[in-house]
CSV table of C-alpha atoms and ligand atoms in Angstrom, one decimal:
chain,number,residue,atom,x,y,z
A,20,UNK,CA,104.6,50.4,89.3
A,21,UNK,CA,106.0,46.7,90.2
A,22,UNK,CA,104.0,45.0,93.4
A,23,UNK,CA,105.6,44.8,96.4
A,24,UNK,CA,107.5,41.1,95.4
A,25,UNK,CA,108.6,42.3,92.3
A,26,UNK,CA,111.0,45.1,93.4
A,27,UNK,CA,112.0,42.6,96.1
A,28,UNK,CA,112.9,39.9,93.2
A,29,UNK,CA,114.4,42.7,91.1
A,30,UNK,CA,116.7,44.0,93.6
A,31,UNK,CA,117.7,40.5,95.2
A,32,UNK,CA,118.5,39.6,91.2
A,33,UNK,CA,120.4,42.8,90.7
A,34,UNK,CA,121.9,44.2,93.8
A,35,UNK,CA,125.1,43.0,95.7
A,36,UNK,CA,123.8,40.5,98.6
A,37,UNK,CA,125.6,43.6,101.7
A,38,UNK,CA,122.7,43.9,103.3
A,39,UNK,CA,120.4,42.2,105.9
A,40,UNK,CA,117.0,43.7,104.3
A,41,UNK,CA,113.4,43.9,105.6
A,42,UNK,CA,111.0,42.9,102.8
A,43,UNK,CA,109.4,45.9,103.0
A,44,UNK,CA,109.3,48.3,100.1
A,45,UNK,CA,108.9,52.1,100.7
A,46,UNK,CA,107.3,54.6,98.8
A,47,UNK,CA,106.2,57.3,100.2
A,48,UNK,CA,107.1,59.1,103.3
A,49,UNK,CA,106.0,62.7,105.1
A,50,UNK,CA,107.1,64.0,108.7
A,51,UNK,CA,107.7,60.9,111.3
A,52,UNK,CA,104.9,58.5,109.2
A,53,UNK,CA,106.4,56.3,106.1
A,54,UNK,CA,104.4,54.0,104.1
A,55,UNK,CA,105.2,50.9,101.9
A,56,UNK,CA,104.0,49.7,98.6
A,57,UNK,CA,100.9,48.0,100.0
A,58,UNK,CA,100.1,51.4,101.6
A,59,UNK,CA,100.8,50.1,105.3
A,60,UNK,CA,101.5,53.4,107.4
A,61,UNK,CA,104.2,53.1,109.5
A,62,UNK,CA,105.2,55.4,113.1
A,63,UNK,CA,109.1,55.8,112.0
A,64,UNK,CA,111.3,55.9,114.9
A,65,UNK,CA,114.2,55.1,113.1
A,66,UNK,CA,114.0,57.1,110.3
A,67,UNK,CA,116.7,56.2,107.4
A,68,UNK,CA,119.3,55.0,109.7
A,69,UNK,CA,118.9,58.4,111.7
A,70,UNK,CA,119.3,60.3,108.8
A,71,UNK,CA,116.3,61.6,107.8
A,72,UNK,CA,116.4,63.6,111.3
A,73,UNK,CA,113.8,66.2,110.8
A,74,UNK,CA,111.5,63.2,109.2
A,75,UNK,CA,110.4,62.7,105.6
A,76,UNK,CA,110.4,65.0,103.2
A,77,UNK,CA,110.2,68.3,104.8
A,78,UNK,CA,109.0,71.3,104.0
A,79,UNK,CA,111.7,73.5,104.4
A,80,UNK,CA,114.2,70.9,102.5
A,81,UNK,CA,111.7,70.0,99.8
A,82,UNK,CA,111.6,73.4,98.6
A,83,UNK,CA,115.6,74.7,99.5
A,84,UNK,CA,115.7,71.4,97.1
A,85,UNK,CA,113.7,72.7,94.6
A,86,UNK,CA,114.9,76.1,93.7
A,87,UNK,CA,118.8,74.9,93.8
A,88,UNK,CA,117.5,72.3,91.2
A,89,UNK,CA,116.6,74.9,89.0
A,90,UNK,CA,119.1,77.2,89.2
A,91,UNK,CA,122.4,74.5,88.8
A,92,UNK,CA,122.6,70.7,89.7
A,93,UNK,CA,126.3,70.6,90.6
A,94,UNK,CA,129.5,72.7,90.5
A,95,UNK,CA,132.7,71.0,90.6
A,96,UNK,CA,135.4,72.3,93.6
A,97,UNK,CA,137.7,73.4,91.2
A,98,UNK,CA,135.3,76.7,91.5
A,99,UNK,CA,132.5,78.1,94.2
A,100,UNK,CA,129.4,78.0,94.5
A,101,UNK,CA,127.3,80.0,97.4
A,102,UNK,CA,125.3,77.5,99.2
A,103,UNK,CA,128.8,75.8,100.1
A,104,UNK,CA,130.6,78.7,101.2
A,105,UNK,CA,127.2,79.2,103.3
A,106,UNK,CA,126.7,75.7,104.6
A,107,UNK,CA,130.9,76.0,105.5
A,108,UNK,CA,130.4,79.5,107.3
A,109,UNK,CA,127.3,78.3,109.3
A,110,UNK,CA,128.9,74.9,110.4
A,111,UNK,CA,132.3,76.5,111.6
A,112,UNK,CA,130.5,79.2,113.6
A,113,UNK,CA,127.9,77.0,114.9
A,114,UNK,CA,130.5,74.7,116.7
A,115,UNK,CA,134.4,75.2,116.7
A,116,UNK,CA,135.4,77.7,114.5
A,117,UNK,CA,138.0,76.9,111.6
A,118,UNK,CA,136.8,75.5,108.4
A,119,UNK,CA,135.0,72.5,106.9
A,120,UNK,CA,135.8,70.0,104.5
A,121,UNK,CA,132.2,68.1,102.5
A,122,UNK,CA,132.2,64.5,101.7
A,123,UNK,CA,129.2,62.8,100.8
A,124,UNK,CA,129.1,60.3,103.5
A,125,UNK,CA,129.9,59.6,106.9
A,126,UNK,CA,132.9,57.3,106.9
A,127,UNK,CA,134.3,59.9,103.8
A,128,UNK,CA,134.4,62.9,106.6
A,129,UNK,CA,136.1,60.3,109.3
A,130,UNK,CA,138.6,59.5,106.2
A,131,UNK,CA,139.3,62.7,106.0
A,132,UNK,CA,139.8,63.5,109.7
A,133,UNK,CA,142.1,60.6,110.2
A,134,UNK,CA,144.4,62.0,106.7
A,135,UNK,CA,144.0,65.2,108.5
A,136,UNK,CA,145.7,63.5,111.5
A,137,UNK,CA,148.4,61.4,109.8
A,138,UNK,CA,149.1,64.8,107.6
A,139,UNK,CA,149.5,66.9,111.0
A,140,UNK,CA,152.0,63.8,112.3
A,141,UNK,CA,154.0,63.5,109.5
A,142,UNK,CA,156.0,66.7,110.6
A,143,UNK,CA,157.1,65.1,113.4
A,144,UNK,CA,156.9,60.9,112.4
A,145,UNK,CA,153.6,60.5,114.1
A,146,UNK,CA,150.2,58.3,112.5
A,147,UNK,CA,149.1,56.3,115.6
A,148,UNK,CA,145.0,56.8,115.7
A,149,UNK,CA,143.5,55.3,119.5
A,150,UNK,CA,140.0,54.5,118.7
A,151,UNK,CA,137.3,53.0,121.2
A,152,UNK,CA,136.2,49.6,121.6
A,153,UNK,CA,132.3,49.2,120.5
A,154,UNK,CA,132.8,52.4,118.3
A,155,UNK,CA,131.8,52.6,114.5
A,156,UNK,CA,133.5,54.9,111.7
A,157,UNK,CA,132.3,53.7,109.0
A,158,UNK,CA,133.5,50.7,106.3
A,159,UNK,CA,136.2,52.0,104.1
A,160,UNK,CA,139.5,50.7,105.1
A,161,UNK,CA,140.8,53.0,107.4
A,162,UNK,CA,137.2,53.8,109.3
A,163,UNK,CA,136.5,49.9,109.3
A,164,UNK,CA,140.4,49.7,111.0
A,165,UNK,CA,139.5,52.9,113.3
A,166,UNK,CA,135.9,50.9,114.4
A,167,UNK,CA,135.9,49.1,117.5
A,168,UNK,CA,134.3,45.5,116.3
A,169,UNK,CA,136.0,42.8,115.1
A,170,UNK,CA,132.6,41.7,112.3
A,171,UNK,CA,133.2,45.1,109.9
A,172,UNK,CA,137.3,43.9,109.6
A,173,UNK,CA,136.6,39.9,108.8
A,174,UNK,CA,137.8,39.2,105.5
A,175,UNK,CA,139.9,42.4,104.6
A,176,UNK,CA,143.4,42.1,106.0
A,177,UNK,CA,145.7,43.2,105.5
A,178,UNK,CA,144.3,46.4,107.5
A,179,UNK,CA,146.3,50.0,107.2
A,180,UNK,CA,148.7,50.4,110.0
A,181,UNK,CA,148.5,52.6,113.0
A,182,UNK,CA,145.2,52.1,114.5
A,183,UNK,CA,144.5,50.4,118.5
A,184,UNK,CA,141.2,50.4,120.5
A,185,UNK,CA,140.9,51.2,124.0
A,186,UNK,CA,137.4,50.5,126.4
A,187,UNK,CA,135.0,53.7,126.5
A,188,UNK,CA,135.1,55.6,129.0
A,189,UNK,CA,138.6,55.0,130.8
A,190,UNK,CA,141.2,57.3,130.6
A,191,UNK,CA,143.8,55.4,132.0
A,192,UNK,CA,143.7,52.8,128.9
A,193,UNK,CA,144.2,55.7,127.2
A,194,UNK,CA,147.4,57.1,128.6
A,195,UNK,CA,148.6,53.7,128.4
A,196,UNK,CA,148.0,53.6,124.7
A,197,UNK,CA,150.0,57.1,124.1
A,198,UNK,CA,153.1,56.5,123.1
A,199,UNK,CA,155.8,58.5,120.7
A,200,UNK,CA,153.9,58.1,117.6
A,201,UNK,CA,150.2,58.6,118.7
A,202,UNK,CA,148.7,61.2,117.1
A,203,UNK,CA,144.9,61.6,117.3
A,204,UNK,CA,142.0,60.1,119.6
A,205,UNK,CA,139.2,59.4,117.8
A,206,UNK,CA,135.6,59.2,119.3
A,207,UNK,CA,132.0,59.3,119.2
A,208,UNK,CA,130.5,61.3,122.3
A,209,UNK,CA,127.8,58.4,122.7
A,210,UNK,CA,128.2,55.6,121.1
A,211,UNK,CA,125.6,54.9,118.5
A,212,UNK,CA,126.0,51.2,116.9
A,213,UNK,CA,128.1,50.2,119.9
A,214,UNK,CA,124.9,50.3,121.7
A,215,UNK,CA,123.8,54.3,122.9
A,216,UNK,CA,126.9,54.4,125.2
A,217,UNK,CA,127.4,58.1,126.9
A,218,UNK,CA,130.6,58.8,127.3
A,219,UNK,CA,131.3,60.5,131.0
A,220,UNK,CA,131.8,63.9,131.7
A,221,UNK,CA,135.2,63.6,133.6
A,222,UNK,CA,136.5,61.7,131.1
A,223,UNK,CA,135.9,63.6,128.2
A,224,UNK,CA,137.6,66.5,130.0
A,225,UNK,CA,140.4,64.7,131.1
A,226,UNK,CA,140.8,63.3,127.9
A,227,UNK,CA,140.9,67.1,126.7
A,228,UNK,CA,143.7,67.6,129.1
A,229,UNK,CA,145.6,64.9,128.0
A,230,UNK,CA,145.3,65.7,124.0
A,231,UNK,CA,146.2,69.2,124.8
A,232,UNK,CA,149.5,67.6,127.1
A,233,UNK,CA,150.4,65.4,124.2
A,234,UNK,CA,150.0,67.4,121.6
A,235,UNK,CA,147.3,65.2,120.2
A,236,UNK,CA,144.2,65.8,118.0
A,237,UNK,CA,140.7,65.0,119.5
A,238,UNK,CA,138.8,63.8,116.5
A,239,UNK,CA,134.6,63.8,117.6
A,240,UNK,CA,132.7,61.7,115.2
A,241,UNK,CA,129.2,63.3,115.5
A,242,UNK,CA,127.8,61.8,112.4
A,243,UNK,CA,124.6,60.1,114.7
A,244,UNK,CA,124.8,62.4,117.4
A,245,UNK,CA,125.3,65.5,115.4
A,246,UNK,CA,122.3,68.3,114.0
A,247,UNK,CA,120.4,68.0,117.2
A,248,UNK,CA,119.7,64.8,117.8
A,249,UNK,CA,120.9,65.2,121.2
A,250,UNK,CA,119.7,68.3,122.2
A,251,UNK,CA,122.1,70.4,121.2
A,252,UNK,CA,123.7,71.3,117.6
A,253,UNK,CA,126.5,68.7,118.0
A,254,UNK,CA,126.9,66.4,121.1
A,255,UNK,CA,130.2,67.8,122.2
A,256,UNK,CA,128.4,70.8,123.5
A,257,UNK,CA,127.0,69.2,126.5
A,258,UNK,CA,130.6,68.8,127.6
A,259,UNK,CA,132.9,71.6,128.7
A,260,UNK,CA,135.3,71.3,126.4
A,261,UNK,CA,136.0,72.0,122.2
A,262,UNK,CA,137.1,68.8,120.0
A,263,UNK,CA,139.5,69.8,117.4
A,264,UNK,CA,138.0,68.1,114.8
A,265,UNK,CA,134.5,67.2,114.2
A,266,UNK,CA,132.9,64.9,111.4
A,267,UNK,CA,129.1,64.8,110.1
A,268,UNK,CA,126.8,63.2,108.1
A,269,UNK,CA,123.4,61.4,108.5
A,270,UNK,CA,120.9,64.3,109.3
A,271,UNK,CA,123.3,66.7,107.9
A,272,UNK,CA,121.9,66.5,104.5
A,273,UNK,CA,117.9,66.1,105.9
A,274,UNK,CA,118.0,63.1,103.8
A,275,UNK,CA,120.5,63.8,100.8
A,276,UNK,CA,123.9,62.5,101.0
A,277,UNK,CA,126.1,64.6,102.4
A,278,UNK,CA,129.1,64.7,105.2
A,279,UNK,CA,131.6,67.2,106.6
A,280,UNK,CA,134.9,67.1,108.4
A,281,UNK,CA,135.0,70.6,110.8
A,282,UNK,CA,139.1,70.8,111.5
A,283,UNK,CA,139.9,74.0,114.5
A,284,UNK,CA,141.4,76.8,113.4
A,285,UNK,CA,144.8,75.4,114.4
A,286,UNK,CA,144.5,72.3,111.8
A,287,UNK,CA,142.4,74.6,109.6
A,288,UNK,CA,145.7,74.8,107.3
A,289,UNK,CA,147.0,71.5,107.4
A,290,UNK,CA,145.6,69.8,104.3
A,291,UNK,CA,147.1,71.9,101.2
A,292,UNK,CA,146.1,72.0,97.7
A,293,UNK,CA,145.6,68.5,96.4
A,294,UNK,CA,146.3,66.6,99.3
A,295,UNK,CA,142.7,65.7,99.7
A,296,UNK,CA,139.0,66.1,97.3
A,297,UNK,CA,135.6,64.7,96.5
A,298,UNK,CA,134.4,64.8,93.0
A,299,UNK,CA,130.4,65.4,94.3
A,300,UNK,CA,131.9,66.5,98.2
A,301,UNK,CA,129.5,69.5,99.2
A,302,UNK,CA,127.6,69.9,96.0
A,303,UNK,CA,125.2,73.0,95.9
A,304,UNK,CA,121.9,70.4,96.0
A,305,UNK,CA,123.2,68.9,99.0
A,306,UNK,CA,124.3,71.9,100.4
A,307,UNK,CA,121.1,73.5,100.0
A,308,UNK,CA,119.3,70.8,102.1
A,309,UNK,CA,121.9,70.9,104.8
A,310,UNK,CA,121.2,74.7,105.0
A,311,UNK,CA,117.8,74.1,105.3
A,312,UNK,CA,118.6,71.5,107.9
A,313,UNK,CA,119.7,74.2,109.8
A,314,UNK,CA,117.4,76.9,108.7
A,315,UNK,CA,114.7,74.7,110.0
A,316,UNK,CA,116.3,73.7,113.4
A,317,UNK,CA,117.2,77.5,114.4
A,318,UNK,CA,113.6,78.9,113.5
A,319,UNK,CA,111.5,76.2,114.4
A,320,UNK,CA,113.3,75.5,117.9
A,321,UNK,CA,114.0,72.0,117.4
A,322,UNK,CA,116.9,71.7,119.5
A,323,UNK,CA,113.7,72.0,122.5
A,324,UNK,CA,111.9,69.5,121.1
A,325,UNK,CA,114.6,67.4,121.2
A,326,UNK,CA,115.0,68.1,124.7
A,327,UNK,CA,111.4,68.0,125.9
A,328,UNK,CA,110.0,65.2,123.7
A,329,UNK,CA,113.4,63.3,124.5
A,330,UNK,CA,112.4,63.1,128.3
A,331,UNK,CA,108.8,62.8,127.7
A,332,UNK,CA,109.3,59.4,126.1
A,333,UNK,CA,111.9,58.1,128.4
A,334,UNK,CA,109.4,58.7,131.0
A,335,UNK,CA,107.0,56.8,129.3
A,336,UNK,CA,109.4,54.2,128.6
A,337,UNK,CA,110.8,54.3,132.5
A,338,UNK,CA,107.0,53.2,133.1
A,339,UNK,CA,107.3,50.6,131.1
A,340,UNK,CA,110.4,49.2,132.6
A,341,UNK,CA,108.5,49.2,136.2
A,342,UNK,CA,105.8,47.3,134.4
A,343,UNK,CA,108.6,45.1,133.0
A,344,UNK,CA,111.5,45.1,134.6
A,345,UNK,CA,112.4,41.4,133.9
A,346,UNK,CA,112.4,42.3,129.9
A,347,UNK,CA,114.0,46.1,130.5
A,348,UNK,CA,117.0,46.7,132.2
A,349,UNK,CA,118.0,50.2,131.8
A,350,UNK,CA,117.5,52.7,129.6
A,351,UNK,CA,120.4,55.8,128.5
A,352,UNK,CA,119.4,58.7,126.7
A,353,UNK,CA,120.4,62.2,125.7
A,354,UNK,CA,117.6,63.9,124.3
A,355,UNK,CA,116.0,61.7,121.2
A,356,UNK,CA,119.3,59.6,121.1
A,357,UNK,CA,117.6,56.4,123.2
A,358,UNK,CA,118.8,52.9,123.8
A,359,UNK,CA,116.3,50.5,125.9
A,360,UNK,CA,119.1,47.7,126.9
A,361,UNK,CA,117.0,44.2,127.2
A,362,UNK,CA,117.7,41.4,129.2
A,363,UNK,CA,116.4,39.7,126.3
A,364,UNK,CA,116.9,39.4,122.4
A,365,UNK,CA,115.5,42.7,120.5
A,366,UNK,CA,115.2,41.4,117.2
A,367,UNK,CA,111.7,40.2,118.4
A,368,UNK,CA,110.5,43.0,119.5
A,369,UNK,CA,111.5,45.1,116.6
A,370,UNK,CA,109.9,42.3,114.3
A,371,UNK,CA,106.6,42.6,116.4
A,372,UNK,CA,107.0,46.5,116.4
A,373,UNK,CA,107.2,46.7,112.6
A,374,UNK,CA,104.0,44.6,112.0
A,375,UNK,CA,101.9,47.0,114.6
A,376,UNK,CA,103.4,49.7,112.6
A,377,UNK,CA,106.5,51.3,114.6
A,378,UNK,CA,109.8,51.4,113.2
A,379,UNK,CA,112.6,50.8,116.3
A,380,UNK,CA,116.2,49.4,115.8
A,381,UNK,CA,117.9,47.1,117.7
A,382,UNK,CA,121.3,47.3,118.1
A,383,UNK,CA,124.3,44.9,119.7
A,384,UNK,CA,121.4,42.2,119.9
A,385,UNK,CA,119.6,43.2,123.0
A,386,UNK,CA,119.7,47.1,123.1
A,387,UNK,CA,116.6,48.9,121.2
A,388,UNK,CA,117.4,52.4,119.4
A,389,UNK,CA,114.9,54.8,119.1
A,390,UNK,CA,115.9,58.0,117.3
A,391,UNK,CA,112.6,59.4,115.9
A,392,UNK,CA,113.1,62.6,114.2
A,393,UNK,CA,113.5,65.7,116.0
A,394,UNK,CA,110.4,67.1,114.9
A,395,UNK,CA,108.3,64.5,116.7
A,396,UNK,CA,105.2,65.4,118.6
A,397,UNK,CA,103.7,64.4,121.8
A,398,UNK,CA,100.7,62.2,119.8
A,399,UNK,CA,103.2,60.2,117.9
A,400,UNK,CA,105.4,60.0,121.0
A,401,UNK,CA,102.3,58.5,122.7
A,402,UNK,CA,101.7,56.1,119.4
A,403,UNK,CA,105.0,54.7,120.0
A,404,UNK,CA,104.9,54.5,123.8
A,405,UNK,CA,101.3,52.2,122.9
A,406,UNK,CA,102.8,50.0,120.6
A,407,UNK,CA,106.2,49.6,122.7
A,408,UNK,CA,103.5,48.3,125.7
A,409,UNK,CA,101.4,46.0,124.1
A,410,UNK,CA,104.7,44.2,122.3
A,411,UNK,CA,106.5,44.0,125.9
A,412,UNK,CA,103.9,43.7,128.0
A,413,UNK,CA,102.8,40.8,125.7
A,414,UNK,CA,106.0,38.9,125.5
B,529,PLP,N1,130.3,57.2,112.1
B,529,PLP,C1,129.2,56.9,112.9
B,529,PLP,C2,129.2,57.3,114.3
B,529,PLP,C3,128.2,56.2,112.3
B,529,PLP,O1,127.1,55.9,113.1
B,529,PLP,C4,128.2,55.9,110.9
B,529,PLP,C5,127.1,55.1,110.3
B,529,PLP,O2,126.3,54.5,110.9
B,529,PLP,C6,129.4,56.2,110.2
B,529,PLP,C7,130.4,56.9,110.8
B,529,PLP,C8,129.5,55.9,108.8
B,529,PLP,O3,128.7,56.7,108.0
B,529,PLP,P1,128.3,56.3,106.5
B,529,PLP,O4,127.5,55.1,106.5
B,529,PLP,O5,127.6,57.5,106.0
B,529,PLP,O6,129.6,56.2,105.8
């Protein structure tokens, strides 16, 4: 096995320059603890970008994993295979009914809800998408048109068509942005990249109201918020109304790639026989692991964790920002989906948490994420809370 600087020169010779990288190499990783290539063990709060949501290498997953593997690798869509049809039955009656289409990644599922949309408006000339300022979709071309932020869209223009942003969490931009040829409204519940923004009660029913008024798809991108990460299977359900379409990813999969698009019965039928497919969408390995996903968050009552370790450590951290409320200024959670908003720069103090072992995220330059996996425990929780003191406490 290289050292630690060789599979840093390696990759930086090798693979395309996209990413900002830590020079940290990982190897080996098992529940919320991670460890890198000099055998540094590591609290991980952040665990692969959210989506190792039930932390590394699981039980359950590890061995769903390894009896699919035996039995067949992939099967291709022109055919079935079980652990699909399963994954597909579980999802729909687990959230809105209808039926699912699998992708293998996030902004694939929000591609697929958006042709979903423009197929539903093409019976009657529609394709407008309102999307949210500070939201993220993902990077293809349509999901990095749909995202709120002007730095995923330098350098690609010309960008498809039909696509405007409105602020979060006002309704009234919104039915100022309907006009003859909107279509759908696309949203995350809270936004994630955008900096843990919740979006309001009243507004997501109104905004209910004035889909169901206009005839207008309400597209809920759940692929951070989704698989219990905020207490609940999917976000959605801490409001008081059903989206029609839903998209997934990140934790879906417990680590392997996979996403789904959920479409309501009513737009269940809308995409026809080779209007849309994946080559490796929803393949029986994946599959297998998102079932176990699920397996594992029904029987070992992980959506309560979520809840109760969720407040625990916004206690904790709600102590720290009485300690500290010059460095902290607020903090908005829903269940393990936390953001610590700064008055300062977080980059430091995820730099600071990473060499006293805590992986963190900062986010929008001043707002900390902290999403450990929903499996975490009171003892790690407290780990965390130490490190998070002695770094802000210290600056
Ligand atoms: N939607 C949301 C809300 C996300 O947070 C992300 C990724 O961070 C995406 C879509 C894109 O997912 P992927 O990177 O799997 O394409």
């Amino acid at each position: 096995m290289p050292n630690t600087q060789e599979t840093i020169n390696l990759a930086n010779t090798y693979i395309l320059n996209t990413y900002k990288r830590i020079p940290v190499v990982f190897t080996k990783g098992k529940g919320t603890y991670i460890w890198d290539s000099d055998g540094k063990k590591y609290l991980d709060f952040f665990p692969g970008w959210a989506v190792s949501g039930l932390g590394h290498c699981h039980k359950r997953i590890v061995k769903a994993v390894s009896r699919q593997l035996k039995e067949i690798i992939h099967v291709s869509n022109n055919y079935y295979s079980y652990p699909q049809a399963l994954l597909a039955q579980r999802l729909s009656s687990n959230s809105i009914g209808g039926k699912v289409f699998f992708s293998n990644s996030g902004a694939e599922a929000n591609e697929a809800a958006i042709k979903l949309a423009r197929a539903y408006g093409s019976e009657d000339g529609r394709y407008k998408i309102i999307s949210m300022d500070k939201s993220f979709h993902g990077r293809t071309l349509a999901t990095l048109t749909a995202t709120g932020q002007e730095k995923v869209k330098k350098g690609f223009a010309p960008l498809p068509e039909g696509f405007c942003h409105v602020p979060f969490n006002d309704i009234d931009a919104v039915k100022q942005a309907i006009d003859d040829v909107t279509v759908a409204v696309m949203l995350e519940p809270i936004q994630g990249e955008g900096g843990i923004n919740i979006a309001d009660q009243d507004y997501i029913r109104q905004l209910r109201l004035l889909c169901n008024a206009k005839k207008i798809l309400l597209i809920f991108d759940e692929v951070q918020t989704g698989m219990g990460r905020c207490g609940k299977l999917f976000c959605y359900q801490h409001y008081d109304i059903l989206p029609d379409i839903i998209t997934l990813a990140k934790s879906l999969g417990g680590g392997l790639p996979i996403g789904a698009m959920i479409a309501s019965e009513k737009f269940a039928d809308v995409l026809k026989p080779g209007m849309h497919a994946s080559t490796f969408g929803g393949n029986p390995v994946v599959c297998a692991a998102a079932n176990a996903v699920l397996d594992a968050i029904e029987k070992d009552r992980l959506l309560a964790n979520a809840n109760r370790m969720g407040d625990y450590l916004v206690k904790g951290l709600n102590k720290l920002k009485k300690k500290s409320p010059d460095v902290i200024n607020c903090i908005r959670h829903k269940a393990l989906m936390i953001g610590v908003e700064l008055n300062i720069d977080g980059n430091q103090v995820v730099e600071s948490c990473l060499e006293k072992g805590l992986l963190i995220n900062c986010t929008q330059g001043n707002i900390l994420r902290i999403m450990p996996p929903i499996i975490v425990n009171k003892g790690e929780s407290n780990k965390a809370l130490k490190i998070l003191n002695e770094v802000i406490i210290a600056l």
